[in-house]
Amino acid sequence: MSTKPTVAYWSVRGRGQSIRYLLKYAGVDFNEKRYDPANKETWYTDKPNLGLDIPKLPYYMDGDIKLSQSLVIMRYLARKHGLVARDDPTLARQEMVEQQLYDMFKGYITALIDTGDDDAKWKDYCTGTLMQQLTLLVKFLGDKQWLTGQLSYVDFLAYEILDGMRAYVPPVVDKCPTIKQYLDRFEALPPIKAYRSSSEFISWPISGMSFKREPKINVK
């Protein structure tokens, strides 16, 4: 029986991708189980037999450790691999930006769904709400390389969320050179660079959801 940890998620980037990035950065050799979103019966069959207290995707298993909920997994792995703040003031800022990132992500997905093919509503969201949130994130980052001053799990969350946004609204992201530099800096981390150029990396789809709005970048 394999002693390697296992990460399971749909065969898309989504909420599983930050976990994959973190493990790759930490140099962890892990098994990956990918479920096909077009054939969910496999997941429904496995779901009650995994021994998870809350059977959801993504899940992470390593010996007696069996976790679900993406943020729980990220926090656990961050503590294990030293990618978490170590003092109370920084921990508080870390948790605050974590929640802000997820507010941005949820609002962004909602906008993609709700605006449909209404270009005026989509433009209002991008130039209004989203631009304000990106400006706030730039201010939070300040002159730091990473969101809490040192690389931590929130940077792995931030990268995936911002990279997903960049697929649909590159002009908005490009208006924030600090964000672009931040994304470039993350991609230049040697383990991340190697992973993104490997056959293991999922470049597309970013989400398992279907949107009327098409991405504005070329994807594989």
mmCIF file with all atom_site columns, C-alpha atoms in Angstrom, residues 4-211:
data_model
loop_
_atom_site.group_PDB
_atom_site.id
_atom_site.type_symbol
_atom_site.label_atom_id
_atom_site.label_alt_id
_atom_site.label_comp_id
_atom_site.label_asym_id
_atom_site.label_entity_id
_atom_site.label_seq_id
_atom_site.pdbx_PDB_ins_code
_atom_site.Cartn_x
_atom_site.Cartn_y
_atom_site.Cartn_z
_atom_site.occupancy
_atom_site.B_iso_or_equiv
_atom_site.pdbx_formal_charge
_atom_site.auth_seq_id
_atom_site.auth_comp_id
_atom_site.auth_asym_id
_atom_site.auth_atom_id
_atom_site.pdbx_PDB_model_num
ATOM 1   C CA . LYS A 1 4   ? 2.181   8.793  -0.143  1.00 0.00 ? 4   LYS A CA 1
ATOM 2   C CA . PRO A 1 5   ? -0.585  11.283 0.632   1.00 0.00 ? 5   PRO A CA 1
ATOM 3   C CA . THR A 1 6   ? -3.489  11.525 -1.779  1.00 0.00 ? 6   THR A CA 1
ATOM 4   C CA . VAL A 1 7   ? -5.222  14.611 -3.104  1.00 0.00 ? 7   VAL A CA 1
ATOM 5   C CA . ALA A 1 8   ? -8.517  14.148 -4.903  1.00 0.00 ? 8   ALA A CA 1
ATOM 6   C CA . TYR A 1 9   ? -10.525 16.633 -6.928  1.00 0.00 ? 9   TYR A CA 1
ATOM 7   C CA . TRP A 1 10  ? -12.257 17.031 -10.252 1.00 0.00 ? 10  TRP A CA 1
ATOM 8   C CA . SER A 1 11  ? -10.008 17.045 -13.323 1.00 0.00 ? 11  SER A CA 1
ATOM 9   C CA . VAL A 1 12  ? -10.069 20.853 -13.395 1.00 0.00 ? 12  VAL A CA 1
ATOM 10  C CA . ARG A 1 13  ? -8.076  23.479 -11.541 1.00 0.00 ? 13  ARG A CA 1
ATOM 11  C CA . GLY A 1 14  ? -10.742 24.947 -9.264  1.00 0.00 ? 14  GLY A CA 1
ATOM 12  C CA . ARG A 1 15  ? -10.417 24.590 -5.491  1.00 0.00 ? 15  ARG A CA 1
ATOM 13  C CA . GLY A 1 16  ? -7.908  21.775 -5.856  1.00 0.00 ? 16  GLY A CA 1
ATOM 14  C CA . GLN A 1 17  ? -5.245  23.755 -7.677  1.00 0.00 ? 17  GLN A CA 1
ATOM 15  C CA . SER A 1 18  ? -3.875  25.779 -4.750  1.00 0.00 ? 18  SER A CA 1
ATOM 16  C CA . ILE A 1 19  ? -3.443  22.510 -2.842  1.00 0.00 ? 19  ILE A CA 1
ATOM 17  C CA . ARG A 1 20  ? -1.512  21.009 -5.743  1.00 0.00 ? 20  ARG A CA 1
ATOM 18  C CA . TYR A 1 21  ? 0.689   24.104 -5.977  1.00 0.00 ? 21  TYR A CA 1
ATOM 19  C CA . LEU A 1 22  ? 1.471   24.047 -2.275  1.00 0.00 ? 22  LEU A CA 1
ATOM 20  C CA . LEU A 1 23  ? 2.408   20.372 -2.269  1.00 0.00 ? 23  LEU A CA 1
ATOM 21  C CA . LYS A 1 24  ? 4.580   20.787 -5.341  1.00 0.00 ? 24  LYS A CA 1
ATOM 22  C CA . TYR A 1 25  ? 6.320   23.780 -3.792  1.00 0.00 ? 25  TYR A CA 1
ATOM 23  C CA . ALA A 1 26  ? 6.923   21.806 -0.585  1.00 0.00 ? 26  ALA A CA 1
ATOM 24  C CA . GLY A 1 27  ? 8.440   18.932 -2.577  1.00 0.00 ? 27  GLY A CA 1
ATOM 25  C CA . VAL A 1 28  ? 5.810   16.419 -1.452  1.00 0.00 ? 28  VAL A CA 1
ATOM 26  C CA . ASP A 1 29  ? 5.450   13.271 -3.543  1.00 0.00 ? 29  ASP A CA 1
ATOM 27  C CA . PHE A 1 30  ? 1.707   12.644 -3.619  1.00 0.00 ? 30  PHE A CA 1
ATOM 28  C CA . ASN A 1 31  ? -0.888  10.592 -5.420  1.00 0.00 ? 31  ASN A CA 1
ATOM 29  C CA . GLU A 1 32  ? -3.528  12.517 -7.302  1.00 0.00 ? 32  GLU A CA 1
ATOM 30  C CA . LYS A 1 33  ? -7.010  11.214 -7.986  1.00 0.00 ? 33  LYS A CA 1
ATOM 31  C CA . ARG A 1 34  ? -8.949  13.157 -10.581 1.00 0.00 ? 34  ARG A CA 1
ATOM 32  C CA . TYR A 1 35  ? -12.665 12.697 -11.007 1.00 0.00 ? 35  TYR A CA 1
ATOM 33  C CA . ASP A 1 36  ? -14.271 13.403 -14.367 1.00 0.00 ? 36  ASP A CA 1
ATOM 34  C CA . PRO A 1 37  ? -16.926 16.159 -14.055 1.00 0.00 ? 37  PRO A CA 1
ATOM 35  C CA . ALA A 1 38  ? -18.728 14.592 -17.010 1.00 0.00 ? 38  ALA A CA 1
ATOM 36  C CA . ASN A 1 39  ? -19.036 11.256 -15.170 1.00 0.00 ? 39  ASN A CA 1
ATOM 37  C CA . LYS A 1 40  ? -19.829 12.041 -11.544 1.00 0.00 ? 40  LYS A CA 1
ATOM 38  C CA . GLU A 1 41  ? -21.022 8.526  -10.741 1.00 0.00 ? 41  GLU A CA 1
ATOM 39  C CA . THR A 1 42  ? -17.475 7.477  -9.856  1.00 0.00 ? 42  THR A CA 1
ATOM 40  C CA . TRP A 1 43  ? -17.337 10.160 -7.180  1.00 0.00 ? 43  TRP A CA 1
ATOM 41  C CA . TYR A 1 44  ? -20.819 9.318  -5.887  1.00 0.00 ? 44  TYR A CA 1
ATOM 42  C CA . THR A 1 45  ? -19.770 5.659  -5.611  1.00 0.00 ? 45  THR A CA 1
ATOM 43  C CA . ASP A 1 46  ? -16.533 6.468  -3.776  1.00 0.00 ? 46  ASP A CA 1
ATOM 44  C CA . LYS A 1 47  ? -17.991 9.206  -1.581  1.00 0.00 ? 47  LYS A CA 1
ATOM 45  C CA . PRO A 1 48  ? -19.555 7.120  1.242   1.00 0.00 ? 48  PRO A CA 1
ATOM 46  C CA . ASN A 1 49  ? -16.625 4.699  1.441   1.00 0.00 ? 49  ASN A CA 1
ATOM 47  C CA . LEU A 1 50  ? -13.679 7.027  2.030   1.00 0.00 ? 50  LEU A CA 1
ATOM 48  C CA . GLY A 1 51  ? -13.925 7.444  5.790   1.00 0.00 ? 51  GLY A CA 1
ATOM 49  C CA . LEU A 1 52  ? -14.273 11.223 5.524   1.00 0.00 ? 52  LEU A CA 1
ATOM 50  C CA . ASP A 1 53  ? -16.214 12.991 8.262   1.00 0.00 ? 53  ASP A CA 1
ATOM 51  C CA . ILE A 1 54  ? -17.470 15.440 5.637   1.00 0.00 ? 54  ILE A CA 1
ATOM 52  C CA . PRO A 1 55  ? -17.294 13.708 2.228   1.00 0.00 ? 55  PRO A CA 1
ATOM 53  C CA . LYS A 1 56  ? -16.524 16.499 -0.227  1.00 0.00 ? 56  LYS A CA 1
ATOM 54  C CA . LEU A 1 57  ? -14.046 17.380 -2.937  1.00 0.00 ? 57  LEU A CA 1
ATOM 55  C CA . PRO A 1 58  ? -11.262 18.222 -2.653  1.00 0.00 ? 58  PRO A CA 1
ATOM 56  C CA . TYR A 1 59  ? -10.086 15.770 -0.031  1.00 0.00 ? 59  TYR A CA 1
ATOM 57  C CA . TYR A 1 60  ? -6.642  15.021 1.362   1.00 0.00 ? 60  TYR A CA 1
ATOM 58  C CA . MET A 1 61  ? -5.534  11.762 2.949   1.00 0.00 ? 61  MET A CA 1
ATOM 59  C CA . ASP A 1 62  ? -2.248  10.956 4.633   1.00 0.00 ? 62  ASP A CA 1
ATOM 60  C CA . GLY A 1 63  ? -2.348  7.949  6.956   1.00 0.00 ? 63  GLY A CA 1
ATOM 61  C CA . ASP A 1 64  ? -4.850  8.690  9.718   1.00 0.00 ? 64  ASP A CA 1
ATOM 62  C CA . ILE A 1 65  ? -5.315  12.263 8.468   1.00 0.00 ? 65  ILE A CA 1
ATOM 63  C CA . LYS A 1 66  ? -8.447  12.498 6.337   1.00 0.00 ? 66  LYS A CA 1
ATOM 64  C CA . LEU A 1 67  ? -9.543  16.015 5.492   1.00 0.00 ? 67  LEU A CA 1
ATOM 65  C CA . SER A 1 68  ? -12.031 17.751 3.246   1.00 0.00 ? 68  SER A CA 1
ATOM 66  C CA . GLN A 1 69  ? -12.839 21.450 2.720   1.00 0.00 ? 69  GLN A CA 1
ATOM 67  C CA . SER A 1 70  ? -10.184 23.216 0.655   1.00 0.00 ? 70  SER A CA 1
ATOM 68  C CA . LEU A 1 71  ? -9.287  25.895 3.197   1.00 0.00 ? 71  LEU A CA 1
ATOM 69  C CA . VAL A 1 72  ? -8.943  23.339 5.985   1.00 0.00 ? 72  VAL A CA 1
ATOM 70  C CA . ILE A 1 73  ? -6.548  21.347 3.801   1.00 0.00 ? 73  ILE A CA 1
ATOM 71  C CA . MET A 1 74  ? -4.561  24.473 2.900   1.00 0.00 ? 74  MET A CA 1
ATOM 72  C CA . ARG A 1 75  ? -4.222  25.544 6.521   1.00 0.00 ? 75  ARG A CA 1
ATOM 73  C CA . TYR A 1 76  ? -3.179  22.046 7.626   1.00 0.00 ? 76  TYR A CA 1
ATOM 74  C CA . LEU A 1 77  ? -0.542  21.762 4.907   1.00 0.00 ? 77  LEU A CA 1
ATOM 75  C CA . ALA A 1 78  ? 0.677   25.305 5.592   1.00 0.00 ? 78  ALA A CA 1
ATOM 76  C CA . ARG A 1 79  ? 1.329   24.442 9.235   1.00 0.00 ? 79  ARG A CA 1
ATOM 77  C CA . LYS A 1 80  ? 3.010   21.190 8.289   1.00 0.00 ? 80  LYS A CA 1
ATOM 78  C CA . HIS A 1 81  ? 5.332   22.750 5.717   1.00 0.00 ? 81  HIS A CA 1
ATOM 79  C CA . GLY A 1 82  ? 6.096   26.086 7.346   1.00 0.00 ? 82  GLY A CA 1
ATOM 80  C CA . LEU A 1 83  ? 3.960   28.195 5.022   1.00 0.00 ? 83  LEU A CA 1
ATOM 81  C CA . VAL A 1 84  ? 1.996   29.985 7.705   1.00 0.00 ? 84  VAL A CA 1
ATOM 82  C CA . ALA A 1 85  ? 2.524   33.148 9.751   1.00 0.00 ? 85  ALA A CA 1
ATOM 83  C CA . ARG A 1 86  ? 4.161   32.677 13.149  1.00 0.00 ? 86  ARG A CA 1
ATOM 84  C CA . ASP A 1 87  ? 3.057   35.654 15.239  1.00 0.00 ? 87  ASP A CA 1
ATOM 85  C CA . ASP A 1 88  ? -0.402  36.864 16.188  1.00 0.00 ? 88  ASP A CA 1
ATOM 86  C CA . PRO A 1 89  ? -0.466  40.185 14.295  1.00 0.00 ? 89  PRO A CA 1
ATOM 87  C CA . THR A 1 90  ? 0.687   38.501 11.073  1.00 0.00 ? 90  THR A CA 1
ATOM 88  C CA . LEU A 1 91  ? -1.669  35.557 11.612  1.00 0.00 ? 91  LEU A CA 1
ATOM 89  C CA . ALA A 1 92  ? -4.561  37.984 11.894  1.00 0.00 ? 92  ALA A CA 1
ATOM 90  C CA . ARG A 1 93  ? -3.581  39.752 8.660   1.00 0.00 ? 93  ARG A CA 1
ATOM 91  C CA . GLN A 1 94  ? -3.122  36.373 6.980   1.00 0.00 ? 94  GLN A CA 1
ATOM 92  C CA . GLU A 1 95  ? -6.625  35.247 7.951   1.00 0.00 ? 95  GLU A CA 1
ATOM 93  C CA . MET A 1 96  ? -8.069  38.601 6.942   1.00 0.00 ? 96  MET A CA 1
ATOM 94  C CA . VAL A 1 97  ? -6.606  38.507 3.436   1.00 0.00 ? 97  VAL A CA 1
ATOM 95  C CA . GLU A 1 98  ? -7.630  34.845 3.112   1.00 0.00 ? 98  GLU A CA 1
ATOM 96  C CA . GLN A 1 99  ? -11.254 35.835 3.635   1.00 0.00 ? 99  GLN A CA 1
ATOM 97  C CA . GLN A 1 100 ? -10.944 38.819 1.315   1.00 0.00 ? 100 GLN A CA 1
ATOM 98  C CA . LEU A 1 101 ? -9.573  36.587 -1.433  1.00 0.00 ? 101 LEU A CA 1
ATOM 99  C CA . TYR A 1 102 ? -12.506 34.223 -1.068  1.00 0.00 ? 102 TYR A CA 1
ATOM 100 C CA . ASP A 1 103 ? -14.966 37.107 -1.115  1.00 0.00 ? 103 ASP A CA 1
ATOM 101 C CA . MET A 1 104 ? -13.342 38.235 -4.359  1.00 0.00 ? 104 MET A CA 1
ATOM 102 C CA . PHE A 1 105 ? -13.507 34.723 -5.766  1.00 0.00 ? 105 PHE A CA 1
ATOM 103 C CA . LYS A 1 106 ? -17.163 34.154 -4.873  1.00 0.00 ? 106 LYS A CA 1
ATOM 104 C CA . GLY A 1 107 ? -18.150 37.568 -6.202  1.00 0.00 ? 107 GLY A CA 1
ATOM 105 C CA . TYR A 1 108 ? -16.262 36.938 -9.416  1.00 0.00 ? 108 TYR A CA 1
ATOM 106 C CA . ILE A 1 109 ? -17.885 33.561 -10.057 1.00 0.00 ? 109 ILE A CA 1
ATOM 107 C CA . THR A 1 110 ? -21.309 35.012 -9.248  1.00 0.00 ? 110 THR A CA 1
ATOM 108 C CA . ALA A 1 111 ? -20.707 37.830 -11.728 1.00 0.00 ? 111 ALA A CA 1
ATOM 109 C CA . LEU A 1 112 ? -19.645 35.386 -14.442 1.00 0.00 ? 112 LEU A CA 1
ATOM 110 C CA . ILE A 1 113 ? -22.881 33.474 -13.956 1.00 0.00 ? 113 ILE A CA 1
ATOM 111 C CA . ASP A 1 114 ? -25.304 36.329 -13.341 1.00 0.00 ? 114 ASP A CA 1
ATOM 112 C CA . THR A 1 115 ? -24.192 38.700 -16.085 1.00 0.00 ? 115 THR A CA 1
ATOM 113 C CA . GLY A 1 116 ? -24.438 35.964 -18.715 1.00 0.00 ? 116 GLY A CA 1
ATOM 114 C CA . ASP A 1 117 ? -23.976 37.677 -22.049 1.00 0.00 ? 117 ASP A CA 1
ATOM 115 C CA . ASP A 1 118 ? -24.922 41.129 -20.740 1.00 0.00 ? 118 ASP A CA 1
ATOM 116 C CA . ASP A 1 119 ? -21.744 42.992 -21.637 1.00 0.00 ? 119 ASP A CA 1
ATOM 117 C CA . ALA A 1 120 ? -22.801 46.225 -19.942 1.00 0.00 ? 120 ALA A CA 1
ATOM 118 C CA . LYS A 1 121 ? -23.373 44.531 -16.570 1.00 0.00 ? 121 LYS A CA 1
ATOM 119 C CA . TRP A 1 122 ? -20.117 42.595 -16.902 1.00 0.00 ? 122 TRP A CA 1
ATOM 120 C CA . LYS A 1 123 ? -18.193 45.787 -17.716 1.00 0.00 ? 123 LYS A CA 1
ATOM 121 C CA . ASP A 1 124 ? -19.762 47.550 -14.719 1.00 0.00 ? 124 ASP A CA 1
ATOM 122 C CA . TYR A 1 125 ? -18.656 44.719 -12.443 1.00 0.00 ? 125 TYR A CA 1
ATOM 123 C CA . CYS A 1 126 ? -15.108 44.581 -13.854 1.00 0.00 ? 126 CYS A CA 1
ATOM 124 C CA . THR A 1 127 ? -14.431 48.315 -13.850 1.00 0.00 ? 127 THR A CA 1
ATOM 125 C CA . GLY A 1 128 ? -16.277 48.874 -10.578 1.00 0.00 ? 128 GLY A CA 1
ATOM 126 C CA . THR A 1 129 ? -16.320 46.117 -7.965  1.00 0.00 ? 129 THR A CA 1
ATOM 127 C CA . LEU A 1 130 ? -13.414 44.038 -9.267  1.00 0.00 ? 130 LEU A CA 1
ATOM 128 C CA . MET A 1 131 ? -11.134 47.002 -9.938  1.00 0.00 ? 131 MET A CA 1
ATOM 129 C CA . GLN A 1 132 ? -11.791 48.325 -6.428  1.00 0.00 ? 132 GLN A CA 1
ATOM 130 C CA . GLN A 1 133 ? -10.951 44.936 -4.933  1.00 0.00 ? 133 GLN A CA 1
ATOM 131 C CA . LEU A 1 134 ? -7.730  44.649 -6.929  1.00 0.00 ? 134 LEU A CA 1
ATOM 132 C CA . THR A 1 135 ? -6.728  48.162 -5.901  1.00 0.00 ? 135 THR A CA 1
ATOM 133 C CA . LEU A 1 136 ? -7.346  47.231 -2.271  1.00 0.00 ? 136 LEU A CA 1
ATOM 134 C CA . LEU A 1 137 ? -5.234  44.076 -2.676  1.00 0.00 ? 137 LEU A CA 1
ATOM 135 C CA . VAL A 1 138 ? -2.408  46.146 -4.181  1.00 0.00 ? 138 VAL A CA 1
ATOM 136 C CA . LYS A 1 139 ? -2.568  48.450 -1.159  1.00 0.00 ? 139 LYS A CA 1
ATOM 137 C CA . PHE A 1 140 ? -2.520  45.446 1.206   1.00 0.00 ? 140 PHE A CA 1
ATOM 138 C CA . LEU A 1 141 ? 0.538   44.011 -0.569  1.00 0.00 ? 141 LEU A CA 1
ATOM 139 C CA . GLY A 1 142 ? 2.317   47.354 -0.474  1.00 0.00 ? 142 GLY A CA 1
ATOM 140 C CA . ASP A 1 143 ? 6.037   46.978 -1.090  1.00 0.00 ? 143 ASP A CA 1
ATOM 141 C CA . LYS A 1 144 ? 6.097   43.366 0.137   1.00 0.00 ? 144 LYS A CA 1
ATOM 142 C CA . GLN A 1 145 ? 6.870   40.481 -2.189  1.00 0.00 ? 145 GLN A CA 1
ATOM 143 C CA . TRP A 1 146 ? 4.210   38.294 -0.564  1.00 0.00 ? 146 TRP A CA 1
ATOM 144 C CA . LEU A 1 147 ? 0.924   39.091 1.126   1.00 0.00 ? 147 LEU A CA 1
ATOM 145 C CA . THR A 1 148 ? 2.106   38.571 4.710   1.00 0.00 ? 148 THR A CA 1
ATOM 146 C CA . GLY A 1 149 ? 5.724   39.513 4.086   1.00 0.00 ? 149 GLY A CA 1
ATOM 147 C CA . GLN A 1 150 ? 6.846   35.918 3.586   1.00 0.00 ? 150 GLN A CA 1
ATOM 148 C CA . LEU A 1 151 ? 5.490   33.250 1.260   1.00 0.00 ? 151 LEU A CA 1
ATOM 149 C CA . SER A 1 152 ? 2.484   31.590 2.886   1.00 0.00 ? 152 SER A CA 1
ATOM 150 C CA . TYR A 1 153 ? -0.556  29.575 1.913   1.00 0.00 ? 153 TYR A CA 1
ATOM 151 C CA . VAL A 1 154 ? -2.570  32.712 1.135   1.00 0.00 ? 154 VAL A CA 1
ATOM 152 C CA . ASP A 1 155 ? -0.213  33.424 -1.759  1.00 0.00 ? 155 ASP A CA 1
ATOM 153 C CA . PHE A 1 156 ? -1.069  30.041 -3.259  1.00 0.00 ? 156 PHE A CA 1
ATOM 154 C CA . LEU A 1 157 ? -4.754  30.900 -2.926  1.00 0.00 ? 157 LEU A CA 1
ATOM 155 C CA . ALA A 1 158 ? -4.224  34.380 -4.328  1.00 0.00 ? 158 ALA A CA 1
ATOM 156 C CA . TYR A 1 159 ? -2.277  33.181 -7.339  1.00 0.00 ? 159 TYR A CA 1
ATOM 157 C CA . GLU A 1 160 ? -4.925  30.712 -8.472  1.00 0.00 ? 160 GLU A CA 1
ATOM 158 C CA . ILE A 1 161 ? -7.786  33.168 -7.955  1.00 0.00 ? 161 ILE A CA 1
ATOM 159 C CA . LEU A 1 162 ? -6.017  36.021 -9.736  1.00 0.00 ? 162 LEU A CA 1
ATOM 160 C CA . ASP A 1 163 ? -4.788  33.805 -12.561 1.00 0.00 ? 163 ASP A CA 1
ATOM 161 C CA . GLY A 1 164 ? -8.371  32.663 -13.125 1.00 0.00 ? 164 GLY A CA 1
ATOM 162 C CA . MET A 1 165 ? -9.507  36.274 -13.278 1.00 0.00 ? 165 MET A CA 1
ATOM 163 C CA . ARG A 1 166 ? -6.711  37.044 -15.716 1.00 0.00 ? 166 ARG A CA 1
ATOM 164 C CA . ALA A 1 167 ? -8.167  34.495 -18.112 1.00 0.00 ? 167 ALA A CA 1
ATOM 165 C CA . TYR A 1 168 ? -11.427 36.412 -18.460 1.00 0.00 ? 168 TYR A CA 1
ATOM 166 C CA . VAL A 1 169 ? -10.452 40.021 -17.832 1.00 0.00 ? 169 VAL A CA 1
ATOM 167 C CA . PRO A 1 170 ? -6.773  40.486 -18.721 1.00 0.00 ? 170 PRO A CA 1
ATOM 168 C CA . PRO A 1 171 ? -7.172  44.253 -19.337 1.00 0.00 ? 171 PRO A CA 1
ATOM 169 C CA . VAL A 1 172 ? -8.422  44.760 -15.766 1.00 0.00 ? 172 VAL A CA 1
ATOM 170 C CA . VAL A 1 173 ? -5.547  42.789 -14.249 1.00 0.00 ? 173 VAL A CA 1
ATOM 171 C CA . ASP A 1 174 ? -3.057  44.496 -16.587 1.00 0.00 ? 174 ASP A CA 1
ATOM 172 C CA . LYS A 1 175 ? -4.106  47.854 -15.164 1.00 0.00 ? 175 LYS A CA 1
ATOM 173 C CA . CYS A 1 176 ? -2.525  46.718 -11.877 1.00 0.00 ? 176 CYS A CA 1
ATOM 174 C CA . PRO A 1 177 ? 1.180   46.222 -12.661 1.00 0.00 ? 177 PRO A CA 1
ATOM 175 C CA . THR A 1 178 ? 1.788   45.280 -9.022  1.00 0.00 ? 178 THR A CA 1
ATOM 176 C CA . ILE A 1 179 ? -0.587  42.330 -9.444  1.00 0.00 ? 179 ILE A CA 1
ATOM 177 C CA . LYS A 1 180 ? 1.099   41.266 -12.674 1.00 0.00 ? 180 LYS A CA 1
ATOM 178 C CA . GLN A 1 181 ? 4.512   41.407 -10.993 1.00 0.00 ? 181 GLN A CA 1
ATOM 179 C CA . TYR A 1 182 ? 3.135   39.389 -8.086  1.00 0.00 ? 182 TYR A CA 1
ATOM 180 C CA . LEU A 1 183 ? 1.812   36.693 -10.449 1.00 0.00 ? 183 LEU A CA 1
ATOM 181 C CA . ASP A 1 184 ? 5.096   36.633 -12.376 1.00 0.00 ? 184 ASP A CA 1
ATOM 182 C CA . ARG A 1 185 ? 7.005   36.286 -9.096  1.00 0.00 ? 185 ARG A CA 1
ATOM 183 C CA . PHE A 1 186 ? 4.915   33.295 -8.040  1.00 0.00 ? 186 PHE A CA 1
ATOM 184 C CA . GLU A 1 187 ? 5.297   31.607 -11.437 1.00 0.00 ? 187 GLU A CA 1
ATOM 185 C CA . ALA A 1 188 ? 9.077   32.088 -11.232 1.00 0.00 ? 188 ALA A CA 1
ATOM 186 C CA . LEU A 1 189 ? 9.383   30.022 -8.043  1.00 0.00 ? 189 LEU A CA 1
ATOM 187 C CA . PRO A 1 190 ? 11.427  27.014 -9.297  1.00 0.00 ? 190 PRO A CA 1
ATOM 188 C CA . PRO A 1 191 ? 9.063   24.240 -8.080  1.00 0.00 ? 191 PRO A CA 1
ATOM 189 C CA . ILE A 1 192 ? 6.045   26.129 -9.455  1.00 0.00 ? 192 ILE A CA 1
ATOM 190 C CA . LYS A 1 193 ? 7.757   26.831 -12.764 1.00 0.00 ? 193 LYS A CA 1
ATOM 191 C CA . ALA A 1 194 ? 8.702   23.159 -13.125 1.00 0.00 ? 194 ALA A CA 1
ATOM 192 C CA . TYR A 1 195 ? 5.184   21.986 -12.254 1.00 0.00 ? 195 TYR A CA 1
ATOM 193 C CA . ARG A 1 196 ? 3.472   24.403 -14.642 1.00 0.00 ? 196 ARG A CA 1
ATOM 194 C CA . SER A 1 197 ? 5.654   23.176 -17.502 1.00 0.00 ? 197 SER A CA 1
ATOM 195 C CA . SER A 1 198 ? 5.048   19.491 -16.695 1.00 0.00 ? 198 SER A CA 1
ATOM 196 C CA . SER A 1 199 ? 2.447   17.106 -18.078 1.00 0.00 ? 199 SER A CA 1
ATOM 197 C CA . GLU A 1 200 ? 0.833   16.921 -14.626 1.00 0.00 ? 200 GLU A CA 1
ATOM 198 C CA . PHE A 1 201 ? -0.301  20.531 -14.727 1.00 0.00 ? 201 PHE A CA 1
ATOM 199 C CA . ILE A 1 202 ? -3.911  21.279 -15.665 1.00 0.00 ? 202 ILE A CA 1
ATOM 200 C CA . SER A 1 203 ? -3.975  24.519 -17.628 1.00 0.00 ? 203 SER A CA 1
ATOM 201 C CA . TRP A 1 204 ? -7.665  24.311 -18.508 1.00 0.00 ? 204 TRP A CA 1
ATOM 202 C CA . PRO A 1 205 ? -10.451 24.254 -17.493 1.00 0.00 ? 205 PRO A CA 1
ATOM 203 C CA . ILE A 1 206 ? -10.012 26.627 -14.588 1.00 0.00 ? 206 ILE A CA 1
ATOM 204 C CA . SER A 1 207 ? -13.443 25.754 -13.221 1.00 0.00 ? 207 SER A CA 1
ATOM 205 C CA . GLY A 1 208 ? -15.892 22.916 -13.644 1.00 0.00 ? 208 GLY A CA 1
ATOM 206 C CA . MET A 1 209 ? -18.678 25.443 -14.172 1.00 0.00 ? 209 MET A CA 1
ATOM 207 C CA . SER A 1 210 ? -19.986 26.473 -17.569 1.00 0.00 ? 210 SER A CA 1
ATOM 208 C CA . PHE A 1 211 ? -20.135 30.183 -18.319 1.00 0.00 ? 211 PHE A CA 1
#
